[in-house]
C-alpha cells in the first residue's frame, strides 16, 4: 500500500491506496483555520505520531510519499513546524523499512496532466477520472494527495523506483 502525506501547519492531508489504486483511507488531520501556537505545535506532533502509528499497524504500507517542500520568505515561520512533522513521519517510515518517495508539485502536475504548469482544477479533474470518482475532490490538496499516490503506484510498476 502507498501512503501519501502532505504535512502542513493548519492541515495535514493523507491518502492511502492499494496497488490496484483502490482508495483505502484518505482525509485531513489538524483542520484549523489559524496557525498553532508553539505549545499547540507540540501537541499536534504527538497527535500526528499517534495517528500514523495506528495507521502503520493497521495497514501494510510499503511506500510513503511526500511532496518536496518549498518555502518562500513569506512562510518561513511555518517551515520549522512542517520540517518537524516530516522528520517524525520519515523516521517512523524508516524504522519500519518503508520506501520513501518525494516529488515536486511540478513533477506531479506533469505526470497527471502532461503539463507541469497545469492549474489545480485540471489536476482535480484528472484525479476524478483516474480514480473513477463520482465528484471532484473537495480540496486541491486532496487531489494532490491522490495524485502523488497514483504517481508512486504507476512509477513503481514501470520500474522507476
PDB file of C-alpha atoms in Angstrom:
ATOM      1  CA  UNK A   1       0.000   0.000   0.000  1.00  0.00           C
ATOM      2  CA  UNK A   2       1.074   3.527  -0.722  1.00  0.00           C
ATOM      3  CA  UNK A   3       0.621   6.339   1.767  1.00  0.00           C
ATOM      4  CA  UNK A   4       0.875   9.925   0.659  1.00  0.00           C
ATOM      5  CA  UNK A   5       1.266  12.638   3.282  1.00  0.00           C
ATOM      6  CA  UNK A   6       1.208  16.432   2.932  1.00  0.00           C
ATOM      7  CA  UNK A   7       2.299  17.833   6.294  1.00  0.00           C
ATOM      8  CA  UNK A   8       1.001  21.336   6.868  1.00  0.00           C
ATOM      9  CA  UNK A   9       0.619  23.805   9.696  1.00  0.00           C
ATOM     10  CA  UNK A  10      -3.171  24.018   9.609  1.00  0.00           C
ATOM     11  CA  UNK A  11      -3.954  20.838   7.676  1.00  0.00           C
ATOM     12  CA  UNK A  12      -2.214  17.532   7.216  1.00  0.00           C
ATOM     13  CA  UNK A  13      -3.533  15.623   4.203  1.00  0.00           C
ATOM     14  CA  UNK A  14      -3.086  11.923   3.644  1.00  0.00           C
ATOM     15  CA  UNK A  15      -4.263   9.278   1.204  1.00  0.00           C
ATOM     16  CA  UNK A  16      -3.732   5.522   1.374  1.00  0.00           C
ATOM     17  CA  UNK A  17      -4.241   3.421  -1.739  1.00  0.00           C
ATOM     18  CA  UNK A  18      -3.538  -0.197  -2.571  1.00  0.00           C
ATOM     19  CA  UNK A  19      -1.529  -1.345  -5.571  1.00  0.00           C
ATOM     20  CA  UNK A  20      -4.753  -1.600  -7.624  1.00  0.00           C
ATOM     21  CA  UNK A  21      -5.437   2.117  -6.989  1.00  0.00           C
ATOM     22  CA  UNK A  22      -8.306   1.463  -4.596  1.00  0.00           C
ATOM     23  CA  UNK A  23      -8.611   4.246  -2.019  1.00  0.00           C
ATOM     24  CA  UNK A  24      -8.441   2.635   1.421  1.00  0.00           C
ATOM     25  CA  UNK A  25      -8.316   5.745   3.575  1.00  0.00           C
ATOM     26  CA  UNK A  26      -7.921   9.461   2.964  1.00  0.00           C
ATOM     27  CA  UNK A  27      -8.531  12.610   4.891  1.00  0.00           C
ATOM     28  CA  UNK A  28      -7.364  15.653   6.761  1.00  0.00           C
ATOM     29  CA  UNK A  29      -5.834  15.870  10.201  1.00  0.00           C
ATOM     30  CA  UNK A  30      -5.490  19.097  12.159  1.00  0.00           C
ATOM     31  CA  UNK A  31      -8.029  21.093  10.179  1.00  0.00           C
ATOM     32  CA  UNK A  32      -7.623  24.506  11.766  1.00  0.00           C
ATOM     33  CA  UNK A  33      -8.210  27.988  10.429  1.00  0.00           C
ATOM     34  CA  UNK A  34      -5.417  29.615  12.428  1.00  0.00           C
ATOM     35  CA  UNK A  35      -1.770  28.773  12.805  1.00  0.00           C
ATOM     36  CA  UNK A  36      -0.966  26.886  16.004  1.00  0.00           C
ATOM     37  CA  UNK A  37       0.887  28.368  18.937  1.00  0.00           C
ATOM     38  CA  UNK A  38       4.214  26.824  19.915  1.00  0.00           C
ATOM     39  CA  UNK A  39       2.501  24.713  22.588  1.00  0.00           C
ATOM     40  CA  UNK A  40      -0.162  23.618  20.087  1.00  0.00           C
ATOM     41  CA  UNK A  41       2.583  22.507  17.690  1.00  0.00           C
ATOM     42  CA  UNK A  42       3.995  20.065  20.234  1.00  0.00           C
ATOM     43  CA  UNK A  43       0.544  18.635  20.925  1.00  0.00           C
ATOM     44  CA  UNK A  44      -0.131  18.296  17.205  1.00  0.00           C
ATOM     45  CA  UNK A  45       3.138  16.446  16.693  1.00  0.00           C
ATOM     46  CA  UNK A  46       2.035  13.883  19.294  1.00  0.00           C
ATOM     47  CA  UNK A  47      -1.389  13.554  17.641  1.00  0.00           C
ATOM     48  CA  UNK A  48       0.250  13.013  14.239  1.00  0.00           C
ATOM     49  CA  UNK A  49       2.655  10.394  15.598  1.00  0.00           C
ATOM     50  CA  UNK A  50      -0.204   8.546  17.332  1.00  0.00           C
ATOM     51  CA  UNK A  51      -2.430   8.627  14.235  1.00  0.00           C
ATOM     52  CA  UNK A  52       0.252   7.288  11.884  1.00  0.00           C
ATOM     53  CA  UNK A  53       1.442   4.696  14.405  1.00  0.00           C
ATOM     54  CA  UNK A  54      -2.092   3.247  14.336  1.00  0.00           C
ATOM     55  CA  UNK A  55      -2.289   3.515  10.548  1.00  0.00           C
ATOM     56  CA  UNK A  56       1.047   1.687  10.105  1.00  0.00           C
ATOM     57  CA  UNK A  57      -0.168  -1.047  12.468  1.00  0.00           C
ATOM     58  CA  UNK A  58      -3.468  -1.433  10.600  1.00  0.00           C
ATOM     59  CA  UNK A  59      -2.099  -1.463   7.026  1.00  0.00           C
ATOM     60  CA  UNK A  60       0.967  -2.981   5.383  1.00  0.00           C
ATOM     61  CA  UNK A  61       2.348   0.233   3.885  1.00  0.00           C
ATOM     62  CA  UNK A  62       5.302  -0.374   1.539  1.00  0.00           C
ATOM     63  CA  UNK A  63       5.816   3.206   0.297  1.00  0.00           C
ATOM     64  CA  UNK A  64       5.401   6.641   1.858  1.00  0.00           C
ATOM     65  CA  UNK A  65       5.366   9.585  -0.498  1.00  0.00           C
ATOM     66  CA  UNK A  66       5.598  13.263   0.354  1.00  0.00           C
ATOM     67  CA  UNK A  67       5.692  16.371  -1.739  1.00  0.00           C
ATOM     68  CA  UNK A  68       9.085  18.081  -1.717  1.00  0.00           C
ATOM     69  CA  UNK A  69       8.832  21.250   0.293  1.00  0.00           C
ATOM     70  CA  UNK A  70       9.291  24.759  -0.964  1.00  0.00           C
ATOM     71  CA  UNK A  71       9.153  27.739   1.353  1.00  0.00           C
ATOM     72  CA  UNK A  72       9.258  31.386   0.395  1.00  0.00           C
ATOM     73  CA  UNK A  73      10.334  34.244   2.594  1.00  0.00           C
ATOM     74  CA  UNK A  74       6.649  34.777   3.395  1.00  0.00           C
ATOM     75  CA  UNK A  75       6.085  31.415   5.067  1.00  0.00           C
ATOM     76  CA  UNK A  76       9.369  30.767   6.889  1.00  0.00           C
ATOM     77  CA  UNK A  77       7.567  30.651  10.254  1.00  0.00           C
ATOM     78  CA  UNK A  78       5.766  27.514   9.097  1.00  0.00           C
ATOM     79  CA  UNK A  79       8.910  25.780   7.861  1.00  0.00           C
ATOM     80  CA  UNK A  80      10.240  24.691  11.259  1.00  0.00           C
ATOM     81  CA  UNK A  81       6.944  23.046  12.258  1.00  0.00           C
ATOM     82  CA  UNK A  82       6.444  21.341   8.896  1.00  0.00           C
ATOM     83  CA  UNK A  83      10.012  20.035   8.827  1.00  0.00           C
ATOM     84  CA  UNK A  84       9.475  18.716  12.369  1.00  0.00           C
ATOM     85  CA  UNK A  85       6.370  16.824  11.252  1.00  0.00           C
ATOM     86  CA  UNK A  86       8.241  15.473   8.225  1.00  0.00           C
ATOM     87  CA  UNK A  87      11.069  14.287  10.480  1.00  0.00           C
ATOM     88  CA  UNK A  88       8.622  12.394  12.698  1.00  0.00           C
ATOM     89  CA  UNK A  89       6.872  10.754   9.742  1.00  0.00           C
ATOM     90  CA  UNK A  90      10.034   9.908   7.817  1.00  0.00           C
ATOM     91  CA  UNK A  91      11.629   8.443  10.948  1.00  0.00           C
ATOM     92  CA  UNK A  92       8.547   6.290  11.510  1.00  0.00           C
ATOM     93  CA  UNK A  93       8.706   5.055   7.907  1.00  0.00           C
ATOM     94  CA  UNK A  94      12.441   4.357   8.065  1.00  0.00           C
ATOM     95  CA  UNK A  95      12.069   2.375  11.290  1.00  0.00           C
ATOM     96  CA  UNK A  96       9.530   0.161   9.533  1.00  0.00           C
ATOM     97  CA  UNK A  97      11.811  -0.093   6.464  1.00  0.00           C
ATOM     98  CA  UNK A  98       9.169   1.575   4.281  1.00  0.00           C
ATOM     99  CA  UNK A  99      10.355   3.055   0.990  1.00  0.00           C
ATOM    100  CA  UNK A 100      10.226   6.868   0.856  1.00  0.00           C
ATOM    101  CA  UNK A 101       9.475   8.741  -2.386  1.00  0.00           C
ATOM    102  CA  UNK A 102       9.384  12.515  -2.851  1.00  0.00           C
ATOM    103  CA  UNK A 103       8.128  14.553  -5.798  1.00  0.00           C
ATOM    104  CA  UNK A 104       7.850  18.246  -6.573  1.00  0.00           C
ATOM    105  CA  UNK A 105       4.478  19.830  -7.370  1.00  0.00           C
ATOM    106  CA  UNK A 106       5.674  20.280 -10.973  1.00  0.00           C
ATOM    107  CA  UNK A 107       6.523  16.566 -11.260  1.00  0.00           C
ATOM    108  CA  UNK A 108       3.042  15.688 -10.002  1.00  0.00           C
ATOM    109  CA  UNK A 109       1.283  18.030 -12.427  1.00  0.00           C
ATOM    110  CA  UNK A 110       3.391  16.848 -15.343  1.00  0.00           C
ATOM    111  CA  UNK A 111       2.719  13.177 -14.616  1.00  0.00           C
ATOM    112  CA  UNK A 112      -1.017  13.600 -14.036  1.00  0.00           C
ATOM    113  CA  UNK A 113      -1.835  16.192 -16.727  1.00  0.00           C
ATOM    114  CA  UNK A 114       1.241  16.160 -19.017  1.00  0.00           C
ATOM    115  CA  UNK A 115       1.658  19.838 -18.140  1.00  0.00           C
ATOM    116  CA  UNK A 116       3.936  20.874 -15.254  1.00  0.00           C
ATOM    117  CA  UNK A 117       2.149  24.217 -15.052  1.00  0.00           C
ATOM    118  CA  UNK A 118      -1.401  22.832 -15.003  1.00  0.00           C
ATOM    119  CA  UNK A 119      -3.870  24.606 -12.756  1.00  0.00           C
ATOM    120  CA  UNK A 120      -5.381  22.979  -9.674  1.00  0.00           C
ATOM    121  CA  UNK A 121      -8.769  22.406 -11.350  1.00  0.00           C
ATOM    122  CA  UNK A 122      -7.227  20.352 -14.149  1.00  0.00           C
ATOM    123  CA  UNK A 123      -5.375  18.215 -11.588  1.00  0.00           C
ATOM    124  CA  UNK A 124      -8.646  17.684  -9.697  1.00  0.00           C
ATOM    125  CA  UNK A 125     -10.460  16.672 -12.897  1.00  0.00           C
ATOM    126  CA  UNK A 126      -7.732  14.216 -13.874  1.00  0.00           C
ATOM    127  CA  UNK A 127      -7.735  12.655 -10.402  1.00  0.00           C
ATOM    128  CA  UNK A 128     -11.501  12.292 -10.648  1.00  0.00           C
ATOM    129  CA  UNK A 129     -11.046  10.349 -13.898  1.00  0.00           C
ATOM    130  CA  UNK A 130      -8.057   8.268 -12.769  1.00  0.00           C
ATOM    131  CA  UNK A 131      -9.762   7.108  -9.572  1.00  0.00           C
ATOM    132  CA  UNK A 132     -13.240   6.968 -11.130  1.00  0.00           C
ATOM    133  CA  UNK A 133     -14.624   9.312  -8.504  1.00  0.00           C
ATOM    134  CA  UNK A 134     -18.228  10.470  -8.735  1.00  0.00           C
ATOM    135  CA  UNK A 135     -17.308  14.054  -7.947  1.00  0.00           C
ATOM    136  CA  UNK A 136     -14.284  16.306  -7.869  1.00  0.00           C
ATOM    137  CA  UNK A 137     -12.147  16.114  -4.730  1.00  0.00           C
ATOM    138  CA  UNK A 138     -13.343  18.927  -2.479  1.00  0.00           C
ATOM    139  CA  UNK A 139      -9.876  20.345  -1.872  1.00  0.00           C
ATOM    140  CA  UNK A 140      -6.888  20.886  -4.171  1.00  0.00           C
ATOM    141  CA  UNK A 141      -4.630  19.194  -1.652  1.00  0.00           C
ATOM    142  CA  UNK A 142      -6.844  16.108  -1.571  1.00  0.00           C
ATOM    143  CA  UNK A 143      -6.392  15.789  -5.333  1.00  0.00           C
ATOM    144  CA  UNK A 144      -2.644  16.252  -4.884  1.00  0.00           C
ATOM    145  CA  UNK A 145      -2.614  13.507  -2.246  1.00  0.00           C
ATOM    146  CA  UNK A 146      -4.313  11.041  -4.566  1.00  0.00           C
ATOM    147  CA  UNK A 147      -2.191  12.224  -7.476  1.00  0.00           C
ATOM    148  CA  UNK A 148       1.074  11.554  -5.691  1.00  0.00           C
ATOM    149  CA  UNK A 149      -0.098   8.156  -4.506  1.00  0.00           C
ATOM    150  CA  UNK A 150      -1.079   7.389  -8.119  1.00  0.00           C
ATOM    151  CA  UNK A 151       2.306   8.621  -9.380  1.00  0.00           C
ATOM    152  CA  UNK A 152       4.128   6.335  -6.946  1.00  0.00           C
ATOM    153  CA  UNK A 153       1.934   3.352  -7.853  1.00  0.00           C
ATOM    154  CA  UNK A 154       2.389   3.806 -11.590  1.00  0.00           C
ATOM    155  CA  UNK A 155       6.089   4.671 -11.492  1.00  0.00           C
ATOM    156  CA  UNK A 156       6.742   1.610  -9.303  1.00  0.00           C
ATOM    157  CA  UNK A 157       5.002  -0.636 -11.820  1.00  0.00           C
ATOM    158  CA  UNK A 158       7.173   0.853 -14.559  1.00  0.00           C
ATOM    159  CA  UNK A 159      10.311   0.166 -12.539  1.00  0.00           C
ATOM    160  CA  UNK A 160      11.050   3.826 -11.785  1.00  0.00           C
ATOM    161  CA  UNK A 161      11.577   3.359  -8.063  1.00  0.00           C
TER     162      UNK A 161
END
